[in-house]
Amino acid sequence: MPATIITSDDLREFKLELLDAIKNLLSEQSKGTLKKYLKSSEVMDLLQVSPGTLQNLRVNRTLPFTKVGGIIYYDAEEIQAVLTANRVDLKTD
């Protein structure tokens, strides 16, 4: 498996994508359209991550989840808390 080098630009782009996801989550929450529990596919769409990335977030215990039968559910408020806790403010010069 070849090594992948992550540049500062890659990290900056990822950070901006997360901020967009937070903004989308906040706007949906303020509209009252956000469901209490989300399935994996909904979380992947919301955060714009791949299935592998979502699995890594579960395995690393970054994103709390509940498994009922074979279906994994995520609490929308807990996703919001994780995003808020990991927020990085950009300094403007």
mmCIF file with all atom_site columns, C-alpha atoms in Angstrom:
data_model
loop_
_atom_site.group_PDB
_atom_site.id
_atom_site.type_symbol
_atom_site.label_atom_id
_atom_site.label_alt_id
_atom_site.label_comp_id
_atom_site.label_asym_id
_atom_site.label_entity_id
_atom_site.label_seq_id
_atom_site.pdbx_PDB_ins_code
_atom_site.Cartn_x
_atom_site.Cartn_y
_atom_site.Cartn_z
_atom_site.occupancy
_atom_site.B_iso_or_equiv
_atom_site.pdbx_formal_charge
_atom_site.auth_seq_id
_atom_site.auth_comp_id
_atom_site.auth_asym_id
_atom_site.auth_atom_id
_atom_site.pdbx_PDB_model_num
ATOM 1  C CA . MET A 1 1  ? 0.000   0.000  0.000  1.00 0.00 ? 1  MET A CA 1
ATOM 2  C CA . PRO A 1 2  ? 1.608   3.281  -1.069 1.00 0.00 ? 2  PRO A CA 1
ATOM 3  C CA . ALA A 1 3  ? 2.009   6.054  1.477  1.00 0.00 ? 3  ALA A CA 1
ATOM 4  C CA . THR A 1 4  ? -0.107  9.155  1.060  1.00 0.00 ? 4  THR A CA 1
ATOM 5  C CA . ILE A 1 5  ? 1.357   12.527 1.950  1.00 0.00 ? 5  ILE A CA 1
ATOM 6  C CA . ILE A 1 6  ? -1.064  15.015 3.455  1.00 0.00 ? 6  ILE A CA 1
ATOM 7  C CA . THR A 1 7  ? -0.199  18.623 2.785  1.00 0.00 ? 7  THR A CA 1
ATOM 8  C CA . SER A 1 8  ? -1.218  21.765 4.626  1.00 0.00 ? 8  SER A CA 1
ATOM 9  C CA . ASP A 1 9  ? -3.586  22.529 1.762  1.00 0.00 ? 9  ASP A CA 1
ATOM 10 C CA . ASP A 1 10 ? -5.275  19.122 2.237  1.00 0.00 ? 10 ASP A CA 1
ATOM 11 C CA . LEU A 1 11 ? -5.776  19.844 5.936  1.00 0.00 ? 11 LEU A CA 1
ATOM 12 C CA . ARG A 1 12 ? -7.087  23.339 5.208  1.00 0.00 ? 12 ARG A CA 1
ATOM 13 C CA . GLU A 1 13 ? -9.552  21.933 2.660  1.00 0.00 ? 13 GLU A CA 1
ATOM 14 C CA . PHE A 1 14 ? -10.709 19.280 5.148  1.00 0.00 ? 14 PHE A CA 1
ATOM 15 C CA . LYS A 1 15 ? -11.187 21.939 7.808  1.00 0.00 ? 15 LYS A CA 1
ATOM 16 C CA . LEU A 1 16 ? -13.297 24.049 5.453  1.00 0.00 ? 16 LEU A CA 1
ATOM 17 C CA . GLU A 1 17 ? -15.411 21.007 4.548  1.00 0.00 ? 17 GLU A CA 1
ATOM 18 C CA . LEU A 1 18 ? -16.023 20.336 8.245  1.00 0.00 ? 18 LEU A CA 1
ATOM 19 C CA . LEU A 1 19 ? -17.010 23.948 8.802  1.00 0.00 ? 19 LEU A CA 1
ATOM 20 C CA . ASP A 1 20 ? -19.481 23.683 5.924  1.00 0.00 ? 20 ASP A CA 1
ATOM 21 C CA . ALA A 1 21 ? -20.889 20.516 7.483  1.00 0.00 ? 21 ALA A CA 1
ATOM 22 C CA . ILE A 1 22 ? -21.277 22.318 10.810 1.00 0.00 ? 22 ILE A CA 1
ATOM 23 C CA . LYS A 1 23 ? -23.049 25.216 9.119  1.00 0.00 ? 23 LYS A CA 1
ATOM 24 C CA . ASN A 1 24 ? -25.401 22.814 7.340  1.00 0.00 ? 24 ASN A CA 1
ATOM 25 C CA . LEU A 1 25 ? -26.087 20.973 10.572 1.00 0.00 ? 25 LEU A CA 1
ATOM 26 C CA . LEU A 1 26 ? -26.796 24.202 12.425 1.00 0.00 ? 26 LEU A CA 1
ATOM 27 C CA . SER A 1 27 ? -29.088 25.512 9.698  1.00 0.00 ? 27 SER A CA 1
ATOM 28 C CA . GLU A 1 28 ? -31.045 22.241 9.613  1.00 0.00 ? 28 GLU A CA 1
ATOM 29 C CA . GLN A 1 29 ? -31.265 22.202 13.389 1.00 0.00 ? 29 GLN A CA 1
ATOM 30 C CA . SER A 1 30 ? -32.546 25.781 13.497 1.00 0.00 ? 30 SER A CA 1
ATOM 31 C CA . LYS A 1 31 ? -35.206 24.892 10.915 1.00 0.00 ? 31 LYS A CA 1
ATOM 32 C CA . GLY A 1 32 ? -36.294 21.978 13.056 1.00 0.00 ? 32 GLY A CA 1
ATOM 33 C CA . THR A 1 33 ? -35.921 19.560 10.144 1.00 0.00 ? 33 THR A CA 1
ATOM 34 C CA . LEU A 1 34 ? -33.146 17.521 11.710 1.00 0.00 ? 34 LEU A CA 1
ATOM 35 C CA . LYS A 1 35 ? -34.095 14.083 12.967 1.00 0.00 ? 35 LYS A CA 1
ATOM 36 C CA . LYS A 1 36 ? -33.081 12.876 16.436 1.00 0.00 ? 36 LYS A CA 1
ATOM 37 C CA . TYR A 1 37 ? -31.323 9.739  15.176 1.00 0.00 ? 37 TYR A CA 1
ATOM 38 C CA . LEU A 1 38 ? -29.542 9.388  11.861 1.00 0.00 ? 38 LEU A CA 1
ATOM 39 C CA . LYS A 1 39 ? -28.499 6.261  9.976  1.00 0.00 ? 39 LYS A CA 1
ATOM 40 C CA . SER A 1 40 ? -24.973 5.822  8.635  1.00 0.00 ? 40 SER A CA 1
ATOM 41 C CA . SER A 1 41 ? -25.897 6.888  5.109  1.00 0.00 ? 41 SER A CA 1
ATOM 42 C CA . GLU A 1 42 ? -27.449 10.105 6.422  1.00 0.00 ? 42 GLU A CA 1
ATOM 43 C CA . VAL A 1 43 ? -24.363 10.891 8.508  1.00 0.00 ? 43 VAL A CA 1
ATOM 44 C CA . MET A 1 44 ? -22.090 10.230 5.514  1.00 0.00 ? 44 MET A CA 1
ATOM 45 C CA . ASP A 1 45 ? -24.166 12.655 3.429  1.00 0.00 ? 45 ASP A CA 1
ATOM 46 C CA . LEU A 1 46 ? -24.255 15.226 6.212  1.00 0.00 ? 46 LEU A CA 1
ATOM 47 C CA . LEU A 1 47 ? -20.517 15.163 6.904  1.00 0.00 ? 47 LEU A CA 1
ATOM 48 C CA . GLN A 1 48 ? -19.552 14.313 3.322  1.00 0.00 ? 48 GLN A CA 1
ATOM 49 C CA . VAL A 1 49 ? -17.346 11.405 4.382  1.00 0.00 ? 49 VAL A CA 1
ATOM 50 C CA . SER A 1 50 ? -16.846 7.922  2.985  1.00 0.00 ? 50 SER A CA 1
ATOM 51 C CA . PRO A 1 51 ? -18.033 4.714  4.661  1.00 0.00 ? 51 PRO A CA 1
ATOM 52 C CA . GLY A 1 52 ? -14.435 3.980  5.675  1.00 0.00 ? 52 GLY A CA 1
ATOM 53 C CA . THR A 1 53 ? -14.010 7.371  7.304  1.00 0.00 ? 53 THR A CA 1
ATOM 54 C CA . LEU A 1 54 ? -17.267 6.947  9.199  1.00 0.00 ? 54 LEU A CA 1
ATOM 55 C CA . GLN A 1 55 ? -16.118 3.533  10.385 1.00 0.00 ? 55 GLN A CA 1
ATOM 56 C CA . ASN A 1 56 ? -12.810 5.044  11.553 1.00 0.00 ? 56 ASN A CA 1
ATOM 57 C CA . LEU A 1 57 ? -14.728 7.687  13.510 1.00 0.00 ? 57 LEU A CA 1
ATOM 58 C CA . ARG A 1 58 ? -16.622 4.860  15.238 1.00 0.00 ? 58 ARG A CA 1
ATOM 59 C CA . VAL A 1 59 ? -13.573 2.667  15.849 1.00 0.00 ? 59 VAL A CA 1
ATOM 60 C CA . ASN A 1 60 ? -11.561 5.599  17.243 1.00 0.00 ? 60 ASN A CA 1
ATOM 61 C CA . ARG A 1 61 ? -14.522 6.483  19.475 1.00 0.00 ? 61 ARG A CA 1
ATOM 62 C CA . THR A 1 62 ? -14.652 9.958  17.973 1.00 0.00 ? 62 THR A CA 1
ATOM 63 C CA . LEU A 1 63 ? -18.300 9.658  17.023 1.00 0.00 ? 63 LEU A CA 1
ATOM 64 C CA . PRO A 1 64 ? -20.702 7.966  19.465 1.00 0.00 ? 64 PRO A CA 1
ATOM 65 C CA . PHE A 1 65 ? -23.224 5.523  18.014 1.00 0.00 ? 65 PHE A CA 1
ATOM 66 C CA . THR A 1 66 ? -25.872 2.983  18.952 1.00 0.00 ? 66 THR A CA 1
ATOM 67 C CA . LYS A 1 67 ? -26.290 -0.356 17.236 1.00 0.00 ? 67 LYS A CA 1
ATOM 68 C CA . VAL A 1 68 ? -29.740 -1.926 17.201 1.00 0.00 ? 68 VAL A CA 1
ATOM 69 C CA . GLY A 1 69 ? -29.841 -5.207 15.375 1.00 0.00 ? 69 GLY A CA 1
ATOM 70 C CA . GLY A 1 70 ? -27.626 -4.621 12.364 1.00 0.00 ? 70 GLY A CA 1
ATOM 71 C CA . ILE A 1 71 ? -28.369 -0.920 11.995 1.00 0.00 ? 71 ILE A CA 1
ATOM 72 C CA . ILE A 1 72 ? -26.111 1.790  13.393 1.00 0.00 ? 72 ILE A CA 1
ATOM 73 C CA . TYR A 1 73 ? -27.732 5.020  14.602 1.00 0.00 ? 73 TYR A CA 1
ATOM 74 C CA . TYR A 1 74 ? -26.109 8.330  15.502 1.00 0.00 ? 74 TYR A CA 1
ATOM 75 C CA . ASP A 1 75 ? -27.648 10.938 17.780 1.00 0.00 ? 75 ASP A CA 1
ATOM 76 C CA . ALA A 1 76 ? -27.772 14.244 15.880 1.00 0.00 ? 76 ALA A CA 1
ATOM 77 C CA . GLU A 1 77 ? -27.053 16.219 19.053 1.00 0.00 ? 77 GLU A CA 1
ATOM 78 C CA . GLU A 1 78 ? -23.949 14.118 19.763 1.00 0.00 ? 78 GLU A CA 1
ATOM 79 C CA . ILE A 1 79 ? -22.688 14.729 16.219 1.00 0.00 ? 79 ILE A CA 1
ATOM 80 C CA . GLN A 1 80 ? -23.185 18.441 16.819 1.00 0.00 ? 80 GLN A CA 1
ATOM 81 C CA . ALA A 1 81 ? -21.278 18.199 20.119 1.00 0.00 ? 81 ALA A CA 1
ATOM 82 C CA . VAL A 1 82 ? -18.350 16.420 18.441 1.00 0.00 ? 82 VAL A CA 1
ATOM 83 C CA . LEU A 1 83 ? -18.219 19.023 15.678 1.00 0.00 ? 83 LEU A CA 1
ATOM 84 C CA . THR A 1 84 ? -18.367 21.863 18.176 1.00 0.00 ? 84 THR A CA 1
ATOM 85 C CA . ALA A 1 85 ? -15.691 20.320 20.415 1.00 0.00 ? 85 ALA A CA 1
ATOM 86 C CA . ASN A 1 86 ? -13.336 19.919 17.456 1.00 0.00 ? 86 ASN A CA 1
ATOM 87 C CA . ARG A 1 87 ? -13.933 23.337 15.962 1.00 0.00 ? 87 ARG A CA 1
ATOM 88 C CA . VAL A 1 88 ? -10.845 25.225 14.804 1.00 0.00 ? 88 VAL A CA 1
ATOM 89 C CA . ASP A 1 89 ? -11.173 28.975 14.444 1.00 0.00 ? 89 ASP A CA 1
ATOM 90 C CA . LEU A 1 90 ? -9.461  30.506 11.443 1.00 0.00 ? 90 LEU A CA 1
ATOM 91 C CA . LYS A 1 91 ? -7.524  33.668 12.109 1.00 0.00 ? 91 LYS A CA 1
ATOM 92 C CA . THR A 1 92 ? -8.028  36.442 9.609  1.00 0.00 ? 92 THR A CA 1
ATOM 93 C CA . ASP A 1 93 ? -5.161  38.793 8.995  1.00 0.00 ? 93 ASP A CA 1
#
